[in-house]
Short mmCIF file of N, CA and C and ligand atoms in Angstrom, two decimals:
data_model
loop_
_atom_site.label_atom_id
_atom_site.label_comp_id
_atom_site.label_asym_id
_atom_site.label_seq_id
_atom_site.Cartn_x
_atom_site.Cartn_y
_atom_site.Cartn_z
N UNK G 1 23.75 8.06 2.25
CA UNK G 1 22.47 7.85 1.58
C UNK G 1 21.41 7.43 2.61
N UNK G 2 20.36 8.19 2.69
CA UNK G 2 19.40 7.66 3.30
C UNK G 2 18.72 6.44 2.84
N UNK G 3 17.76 6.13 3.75
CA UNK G 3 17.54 4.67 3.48
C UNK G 3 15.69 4.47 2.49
N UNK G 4 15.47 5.66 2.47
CA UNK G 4 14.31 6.01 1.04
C UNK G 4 15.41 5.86 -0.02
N UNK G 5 16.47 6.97 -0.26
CA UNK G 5 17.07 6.75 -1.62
C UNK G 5 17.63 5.22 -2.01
N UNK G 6 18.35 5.02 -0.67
CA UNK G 6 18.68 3.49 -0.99
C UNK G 6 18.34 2.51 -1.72
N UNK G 7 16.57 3.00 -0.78
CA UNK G 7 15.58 1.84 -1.38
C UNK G 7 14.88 2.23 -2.62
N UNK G 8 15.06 3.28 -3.24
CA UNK G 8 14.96 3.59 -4.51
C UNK G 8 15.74 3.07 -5.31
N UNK G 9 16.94 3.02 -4.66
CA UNK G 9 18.18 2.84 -5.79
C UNK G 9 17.98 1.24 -6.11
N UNK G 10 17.92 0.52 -4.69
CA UNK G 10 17.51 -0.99 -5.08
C UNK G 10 16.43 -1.06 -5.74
N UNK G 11 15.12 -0.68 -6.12
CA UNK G 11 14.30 -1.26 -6.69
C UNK G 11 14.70 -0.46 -8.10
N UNK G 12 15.55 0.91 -8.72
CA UNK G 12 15.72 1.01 -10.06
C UNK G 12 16.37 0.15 -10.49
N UNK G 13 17.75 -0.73 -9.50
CA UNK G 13 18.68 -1.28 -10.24
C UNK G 13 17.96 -3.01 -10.71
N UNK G 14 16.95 -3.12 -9.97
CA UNK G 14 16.27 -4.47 -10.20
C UNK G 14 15.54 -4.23 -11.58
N UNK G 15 14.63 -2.98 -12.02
CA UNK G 15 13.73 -3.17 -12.95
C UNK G 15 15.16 -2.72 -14.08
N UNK G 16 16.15 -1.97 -14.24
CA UNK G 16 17.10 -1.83 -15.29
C UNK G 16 18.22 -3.22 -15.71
N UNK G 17 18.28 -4.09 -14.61
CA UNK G 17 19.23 -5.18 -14.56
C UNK G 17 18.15 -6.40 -13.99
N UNK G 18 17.31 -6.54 -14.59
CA UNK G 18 16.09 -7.92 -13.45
C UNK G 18 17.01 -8.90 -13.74
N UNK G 19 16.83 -9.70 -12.63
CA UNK G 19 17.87 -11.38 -12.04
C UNK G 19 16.35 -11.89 -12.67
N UNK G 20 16.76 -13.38 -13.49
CA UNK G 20 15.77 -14.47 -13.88
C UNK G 20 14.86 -13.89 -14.55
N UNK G 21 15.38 -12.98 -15.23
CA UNK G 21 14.27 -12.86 -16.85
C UNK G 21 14.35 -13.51 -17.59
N UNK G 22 13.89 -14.12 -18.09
CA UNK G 22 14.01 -14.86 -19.42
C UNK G 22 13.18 -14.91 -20.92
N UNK G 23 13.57 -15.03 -21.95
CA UNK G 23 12.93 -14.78 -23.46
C UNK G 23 11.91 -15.84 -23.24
N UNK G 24 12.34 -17.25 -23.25
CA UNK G 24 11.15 -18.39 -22.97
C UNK G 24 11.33 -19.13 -22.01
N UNK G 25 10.14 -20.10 -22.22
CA UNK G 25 9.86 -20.81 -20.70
C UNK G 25 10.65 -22.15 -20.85
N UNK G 26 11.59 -22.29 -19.81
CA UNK G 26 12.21 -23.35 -19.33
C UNK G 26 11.70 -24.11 -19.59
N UNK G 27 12.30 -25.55 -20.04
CA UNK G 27 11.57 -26.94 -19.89
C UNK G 27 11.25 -27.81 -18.49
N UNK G 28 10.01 -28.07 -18.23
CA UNK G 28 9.64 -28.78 -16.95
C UNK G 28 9.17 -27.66 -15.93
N UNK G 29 9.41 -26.51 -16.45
CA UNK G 29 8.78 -25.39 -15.23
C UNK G 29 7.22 -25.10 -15.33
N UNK G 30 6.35 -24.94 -14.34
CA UNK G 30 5.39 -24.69 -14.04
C UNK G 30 5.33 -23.21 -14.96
N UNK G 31 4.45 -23.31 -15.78
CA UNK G 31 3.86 -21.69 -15.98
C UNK G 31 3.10 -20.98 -14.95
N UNK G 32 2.73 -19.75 -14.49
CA UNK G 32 1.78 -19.03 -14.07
C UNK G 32 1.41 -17.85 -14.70
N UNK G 33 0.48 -17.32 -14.82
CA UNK G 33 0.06 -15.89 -14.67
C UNK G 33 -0.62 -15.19 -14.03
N UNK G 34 0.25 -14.08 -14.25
CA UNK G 34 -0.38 -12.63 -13.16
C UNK G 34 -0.48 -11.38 -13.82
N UNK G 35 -2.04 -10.89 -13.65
CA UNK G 35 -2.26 -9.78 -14.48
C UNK G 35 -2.57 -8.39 -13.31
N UNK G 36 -2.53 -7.41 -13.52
CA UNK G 36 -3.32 -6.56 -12.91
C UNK G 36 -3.87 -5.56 -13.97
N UNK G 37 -4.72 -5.53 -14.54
CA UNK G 37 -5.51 -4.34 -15.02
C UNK G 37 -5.61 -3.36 -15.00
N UNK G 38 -5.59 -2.42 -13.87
CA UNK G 38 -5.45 -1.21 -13.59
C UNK G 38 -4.25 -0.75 -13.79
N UNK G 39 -3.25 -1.06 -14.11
CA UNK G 39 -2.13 -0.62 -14.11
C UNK G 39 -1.05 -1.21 -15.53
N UNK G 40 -1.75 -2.33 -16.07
CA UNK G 40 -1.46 -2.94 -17.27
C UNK G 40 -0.16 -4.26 -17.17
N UNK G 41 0.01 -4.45 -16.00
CA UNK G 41 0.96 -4.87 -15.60
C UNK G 41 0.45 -6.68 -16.30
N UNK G 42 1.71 -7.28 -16.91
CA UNK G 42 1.38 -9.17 -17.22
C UNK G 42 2.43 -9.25 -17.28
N UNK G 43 2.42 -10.62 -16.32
CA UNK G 43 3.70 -11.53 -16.25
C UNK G 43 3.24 -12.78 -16.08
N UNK G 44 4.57 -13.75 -16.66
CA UNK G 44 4.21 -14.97 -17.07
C UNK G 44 5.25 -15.42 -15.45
N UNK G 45 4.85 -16.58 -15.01
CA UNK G 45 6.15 -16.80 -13.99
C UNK G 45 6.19 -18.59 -14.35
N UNK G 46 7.70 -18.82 -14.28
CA UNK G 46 8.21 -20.37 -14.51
C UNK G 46 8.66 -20.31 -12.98
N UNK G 47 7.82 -21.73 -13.03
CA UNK G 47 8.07 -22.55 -11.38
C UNK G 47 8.90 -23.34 -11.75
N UNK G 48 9.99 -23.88 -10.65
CA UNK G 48 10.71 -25.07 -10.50
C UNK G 48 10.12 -25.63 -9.40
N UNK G 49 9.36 -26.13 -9.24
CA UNK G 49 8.38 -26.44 -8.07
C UNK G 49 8.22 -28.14 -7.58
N UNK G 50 8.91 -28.57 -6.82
CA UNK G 50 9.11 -30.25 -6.91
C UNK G 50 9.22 -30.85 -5.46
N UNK G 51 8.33 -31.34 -4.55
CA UNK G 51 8.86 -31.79 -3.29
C UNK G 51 8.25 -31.25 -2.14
N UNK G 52 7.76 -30.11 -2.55
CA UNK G 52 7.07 -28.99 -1.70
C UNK G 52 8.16 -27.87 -1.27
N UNK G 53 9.09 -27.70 -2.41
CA UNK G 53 10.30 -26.46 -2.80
C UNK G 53 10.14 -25.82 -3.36
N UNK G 54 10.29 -24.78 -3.59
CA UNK G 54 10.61 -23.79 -4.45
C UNK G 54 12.05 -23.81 -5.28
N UNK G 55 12.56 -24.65 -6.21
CA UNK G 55 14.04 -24.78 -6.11
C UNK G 55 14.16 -23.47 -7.24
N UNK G 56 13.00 -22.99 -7.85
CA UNK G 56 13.62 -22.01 -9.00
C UNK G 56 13.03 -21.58 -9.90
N UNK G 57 12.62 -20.04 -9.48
CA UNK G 57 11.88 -19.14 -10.30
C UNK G 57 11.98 -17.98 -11.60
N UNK G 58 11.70 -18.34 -12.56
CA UNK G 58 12.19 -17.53 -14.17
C UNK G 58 10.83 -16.38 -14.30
N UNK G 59 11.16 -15.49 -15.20
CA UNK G 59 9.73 -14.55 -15.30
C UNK G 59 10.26 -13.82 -16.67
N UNK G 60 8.97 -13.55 -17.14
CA UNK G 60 9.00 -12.69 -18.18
C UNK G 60 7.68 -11.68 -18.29
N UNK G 61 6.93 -11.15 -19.11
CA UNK G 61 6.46 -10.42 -19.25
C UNK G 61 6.39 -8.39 -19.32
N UNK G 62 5.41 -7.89 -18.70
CA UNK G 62 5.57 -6.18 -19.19
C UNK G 62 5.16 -5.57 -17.82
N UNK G 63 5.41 -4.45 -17.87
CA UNK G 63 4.81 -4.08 -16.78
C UNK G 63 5.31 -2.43 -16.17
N UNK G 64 4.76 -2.15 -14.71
CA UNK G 64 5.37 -0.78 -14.60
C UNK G 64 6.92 -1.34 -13.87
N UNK G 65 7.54 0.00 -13.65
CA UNK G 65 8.75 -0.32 -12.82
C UNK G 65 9.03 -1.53 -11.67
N UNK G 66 7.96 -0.66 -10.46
CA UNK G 66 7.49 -1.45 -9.28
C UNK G 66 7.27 -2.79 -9.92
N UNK G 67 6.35 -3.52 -10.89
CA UNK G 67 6.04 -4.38 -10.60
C UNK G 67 7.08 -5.56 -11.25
N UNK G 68 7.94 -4.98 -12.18
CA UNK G 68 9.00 -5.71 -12.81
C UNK G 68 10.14 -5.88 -11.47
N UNK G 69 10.32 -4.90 -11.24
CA UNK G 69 11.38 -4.76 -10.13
C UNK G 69 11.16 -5.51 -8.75
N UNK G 70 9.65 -5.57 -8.03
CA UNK G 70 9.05 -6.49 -7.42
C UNK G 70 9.33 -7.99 -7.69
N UNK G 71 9.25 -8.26 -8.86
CA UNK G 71 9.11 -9.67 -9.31
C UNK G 71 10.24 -9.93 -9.53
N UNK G 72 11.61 -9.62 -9.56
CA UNK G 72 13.00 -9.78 -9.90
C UNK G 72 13.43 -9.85 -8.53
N UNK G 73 13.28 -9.27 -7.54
CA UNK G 73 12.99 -9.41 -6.29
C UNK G 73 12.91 -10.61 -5.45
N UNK G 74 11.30 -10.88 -6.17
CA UNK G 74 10.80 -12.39 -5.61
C UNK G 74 11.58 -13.45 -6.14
N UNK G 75 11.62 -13.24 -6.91
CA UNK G 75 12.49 -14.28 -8.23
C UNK G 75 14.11 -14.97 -6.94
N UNK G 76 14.45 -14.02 -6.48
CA UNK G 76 15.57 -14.30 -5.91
C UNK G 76 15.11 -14.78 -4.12
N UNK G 77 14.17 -13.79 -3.73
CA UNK G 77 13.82 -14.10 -1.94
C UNK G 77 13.02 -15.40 -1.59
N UNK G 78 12.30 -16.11 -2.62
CA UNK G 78 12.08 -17.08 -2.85
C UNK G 78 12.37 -18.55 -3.47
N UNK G 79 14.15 -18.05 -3.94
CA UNK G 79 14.47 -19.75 -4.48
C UNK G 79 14.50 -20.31 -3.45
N UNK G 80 14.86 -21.81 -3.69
CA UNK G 80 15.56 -22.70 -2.66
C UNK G 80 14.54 -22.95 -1.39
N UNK G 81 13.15 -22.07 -1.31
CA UNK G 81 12.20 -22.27 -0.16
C UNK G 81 11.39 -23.42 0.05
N UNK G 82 11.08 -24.00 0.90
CA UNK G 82 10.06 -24.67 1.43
C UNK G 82 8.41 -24.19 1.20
N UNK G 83 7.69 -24.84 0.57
CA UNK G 83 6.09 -24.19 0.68
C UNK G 83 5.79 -23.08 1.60
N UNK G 84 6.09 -23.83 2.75
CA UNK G 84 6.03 -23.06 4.10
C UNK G 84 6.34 -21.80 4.40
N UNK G 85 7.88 -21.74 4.07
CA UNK G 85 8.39 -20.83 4.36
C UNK G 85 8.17 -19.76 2.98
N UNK G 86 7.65 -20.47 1.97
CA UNK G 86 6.86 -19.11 1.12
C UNK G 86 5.85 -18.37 1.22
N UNK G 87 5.15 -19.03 1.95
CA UNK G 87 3.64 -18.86 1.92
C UNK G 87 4.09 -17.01 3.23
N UNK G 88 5.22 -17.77 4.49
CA UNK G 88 5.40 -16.55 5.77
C UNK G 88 6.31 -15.68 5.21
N UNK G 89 7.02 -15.64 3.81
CA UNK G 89 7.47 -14.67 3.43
C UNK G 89 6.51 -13.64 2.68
N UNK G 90 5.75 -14.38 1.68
CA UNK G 90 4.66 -13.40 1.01
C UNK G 90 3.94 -12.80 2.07
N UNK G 91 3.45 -13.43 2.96
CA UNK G 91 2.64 -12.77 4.07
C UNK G 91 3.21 -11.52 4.50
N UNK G 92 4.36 -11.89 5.19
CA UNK G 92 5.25 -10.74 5.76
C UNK G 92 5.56 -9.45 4.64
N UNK G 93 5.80 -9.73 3.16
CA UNK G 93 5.96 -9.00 2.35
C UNK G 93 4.66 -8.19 2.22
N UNK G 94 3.59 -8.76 2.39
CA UNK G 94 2.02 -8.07 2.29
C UNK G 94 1.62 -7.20 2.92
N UNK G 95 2.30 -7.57 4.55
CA UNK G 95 2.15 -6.61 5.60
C UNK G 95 3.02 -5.43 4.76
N UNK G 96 4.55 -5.69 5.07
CA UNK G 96 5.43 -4.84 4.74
C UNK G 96 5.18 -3.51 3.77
N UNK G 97 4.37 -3.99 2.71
CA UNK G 97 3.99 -3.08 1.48
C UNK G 97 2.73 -2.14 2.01
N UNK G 98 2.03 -2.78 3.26
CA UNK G 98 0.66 -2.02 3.36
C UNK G 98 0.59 -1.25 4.71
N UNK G 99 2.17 -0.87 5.11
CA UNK G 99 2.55 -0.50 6.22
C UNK G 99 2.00 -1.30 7.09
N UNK G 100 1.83 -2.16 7.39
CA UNK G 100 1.29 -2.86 8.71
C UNK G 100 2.99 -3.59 9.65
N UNK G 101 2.78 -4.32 10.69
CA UNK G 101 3.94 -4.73 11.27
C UNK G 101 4.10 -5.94 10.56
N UNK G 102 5.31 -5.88 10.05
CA UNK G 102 5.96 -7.36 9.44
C UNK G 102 7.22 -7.63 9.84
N UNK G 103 7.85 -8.96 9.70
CA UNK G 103 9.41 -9.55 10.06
C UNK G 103 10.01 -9.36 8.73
N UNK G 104 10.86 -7.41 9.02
CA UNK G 104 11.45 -7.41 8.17
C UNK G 104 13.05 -8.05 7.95
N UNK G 105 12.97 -8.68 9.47
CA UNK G 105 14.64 -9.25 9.00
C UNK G 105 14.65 -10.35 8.61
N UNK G 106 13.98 -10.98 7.90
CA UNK G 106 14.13 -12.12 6.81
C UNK G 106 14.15 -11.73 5.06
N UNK G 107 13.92 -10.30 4.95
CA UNK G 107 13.88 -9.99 4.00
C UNK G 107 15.28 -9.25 3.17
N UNK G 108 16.16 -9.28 1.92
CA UNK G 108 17.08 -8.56 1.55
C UNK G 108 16.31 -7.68 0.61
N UNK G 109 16.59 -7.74 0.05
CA UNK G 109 16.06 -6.50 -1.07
C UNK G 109 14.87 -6.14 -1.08
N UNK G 110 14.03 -7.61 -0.81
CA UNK G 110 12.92 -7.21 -0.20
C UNK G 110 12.04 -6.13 0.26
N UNK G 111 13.18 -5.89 1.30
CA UNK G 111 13.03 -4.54 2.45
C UNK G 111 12.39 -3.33 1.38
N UNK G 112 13.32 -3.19 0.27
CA UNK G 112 13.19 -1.64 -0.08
C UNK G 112 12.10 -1.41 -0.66
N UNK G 113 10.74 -2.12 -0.68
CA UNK G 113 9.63 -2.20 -1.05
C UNK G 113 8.84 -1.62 0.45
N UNK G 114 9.08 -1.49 1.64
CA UNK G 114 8.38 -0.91 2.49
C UNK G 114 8.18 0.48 2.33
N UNK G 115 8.93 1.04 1.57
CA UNK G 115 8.41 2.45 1.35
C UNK G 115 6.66 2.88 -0.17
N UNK G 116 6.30 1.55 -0.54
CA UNK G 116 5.48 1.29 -1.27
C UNK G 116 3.90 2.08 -0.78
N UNK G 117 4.21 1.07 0.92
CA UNK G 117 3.06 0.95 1.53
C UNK G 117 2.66 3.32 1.75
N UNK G 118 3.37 3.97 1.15
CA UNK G 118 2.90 5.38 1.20
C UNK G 118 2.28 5.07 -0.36
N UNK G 119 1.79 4.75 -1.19
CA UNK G 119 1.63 4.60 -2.38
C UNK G 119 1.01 3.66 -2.06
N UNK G 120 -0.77 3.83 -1.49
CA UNK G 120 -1.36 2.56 -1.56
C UNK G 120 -2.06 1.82 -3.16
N UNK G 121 -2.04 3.07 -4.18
CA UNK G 121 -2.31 2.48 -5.93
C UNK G 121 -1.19 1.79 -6.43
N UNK G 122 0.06 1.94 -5.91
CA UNK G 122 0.83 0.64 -6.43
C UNK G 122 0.79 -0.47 -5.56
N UNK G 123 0.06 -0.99 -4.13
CA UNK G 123 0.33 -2.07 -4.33
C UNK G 123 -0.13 -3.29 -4.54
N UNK G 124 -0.85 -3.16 -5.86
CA UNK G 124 -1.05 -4.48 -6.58
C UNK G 124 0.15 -4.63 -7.58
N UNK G 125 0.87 -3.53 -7.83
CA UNK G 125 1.77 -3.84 -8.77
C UNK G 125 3.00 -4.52 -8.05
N UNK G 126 3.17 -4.06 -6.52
CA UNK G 126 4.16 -4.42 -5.96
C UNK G 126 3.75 -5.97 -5.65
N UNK G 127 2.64 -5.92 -5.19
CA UNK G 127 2.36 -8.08 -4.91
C UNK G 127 1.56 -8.71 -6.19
N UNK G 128 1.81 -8.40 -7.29
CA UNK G 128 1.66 -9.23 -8.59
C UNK G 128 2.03 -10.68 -8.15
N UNK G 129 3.34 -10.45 -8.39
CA UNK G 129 3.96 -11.42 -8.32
C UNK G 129 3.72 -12.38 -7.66
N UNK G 130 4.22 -12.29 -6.06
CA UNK G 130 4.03 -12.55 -5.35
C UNK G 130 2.79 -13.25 -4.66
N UNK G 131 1.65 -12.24 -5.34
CA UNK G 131 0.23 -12.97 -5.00
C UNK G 131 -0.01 -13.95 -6.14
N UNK G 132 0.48 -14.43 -7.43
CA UNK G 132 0.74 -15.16 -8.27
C UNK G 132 1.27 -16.66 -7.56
N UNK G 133 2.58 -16.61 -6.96
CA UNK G 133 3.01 -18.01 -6.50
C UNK G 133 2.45 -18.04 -5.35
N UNK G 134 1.94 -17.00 -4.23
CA UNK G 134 0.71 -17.55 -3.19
C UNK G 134 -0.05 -18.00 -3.90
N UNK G 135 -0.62 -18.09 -4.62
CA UNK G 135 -2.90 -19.01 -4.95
C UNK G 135 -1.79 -20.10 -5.73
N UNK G 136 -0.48 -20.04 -6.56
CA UNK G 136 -0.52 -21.62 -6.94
C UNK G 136 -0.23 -22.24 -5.81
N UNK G 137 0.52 -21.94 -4.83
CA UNK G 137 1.49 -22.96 -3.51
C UNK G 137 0.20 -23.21 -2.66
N UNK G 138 -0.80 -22.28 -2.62
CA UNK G 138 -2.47 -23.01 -1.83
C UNK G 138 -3.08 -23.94 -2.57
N UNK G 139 -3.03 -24.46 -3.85
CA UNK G 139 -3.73 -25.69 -4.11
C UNK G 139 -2.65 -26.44 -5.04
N UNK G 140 -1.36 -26.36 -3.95
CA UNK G 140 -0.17 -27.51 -4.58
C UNK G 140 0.36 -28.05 -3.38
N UNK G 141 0.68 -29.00 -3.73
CA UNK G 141 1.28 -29.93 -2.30
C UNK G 141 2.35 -29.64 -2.38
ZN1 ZN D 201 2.08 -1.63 -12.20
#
């Protein structure tokens, strides 16, 4: 298998099987939302957010493939993080999607979103998410 199909195959099996979906919102988790318009895409995201961690991210909402599959994604490349180290993963993921040079070896599944950046109209669907817990982690300690 080449490594386009691959990365096809990882982002169908995320939007058919998403990790940390959930019906409702956890107790004590941070709500967020993230919309994009052009594409119809809304998601709700539950923070576990305590310390300046990331200990644990839930999501629900609608959306296209990419951007469900994106966010099931994040959901997982982001538990257990440090502010810090969220803020240089979204970054790197930003590059990654808009073909620019990024550190893709911190990324797992991650990765299979670099083939996005040929599809520059999906990627707001691909950093929904993502640009969602960046603007809360910039005005949270
Ligand atoms: Zn979309």
């Amino acid at each position: 298998m080449d490594s386009e199909n691959l990365y096809r195959q990882i982002i169908l099996d995320h939007y058919s099987r998403p990790h940390n979906r959930v019906e409702s919102v956890p107790d004590e988790y941070i709500e967020l939302h993230g919309s994009n318009p052009s594409c119809g895409d809304e998601l709700s995201l539950y923070v576990d957010y305590e310390g300046g961690k990331v200990h644990d991210i839930k999501f629900n909402g609608s959306g296209c493939a990419i951007c469900c599959a994106s966010t099931s994604v994040m959901t997982k490349e982001l538990e257990g993080l440090s502010k810090e180290e969220v803020l240089t993963k979204v970054d790197n993921f930003e590059k990654l999607i808009k073909g620019e040079e990024a550190d893709g070896d911190i990324f797992e599944d991650a990765i299979a979103f670099a083939g996005t950046s040929k599809f520059p109209a999906r990627f707001k669907c691909a950093f929904l998410s993502w640009k969602t817990i960046e603007e809360f982690l910039e005005q949270s300690n």
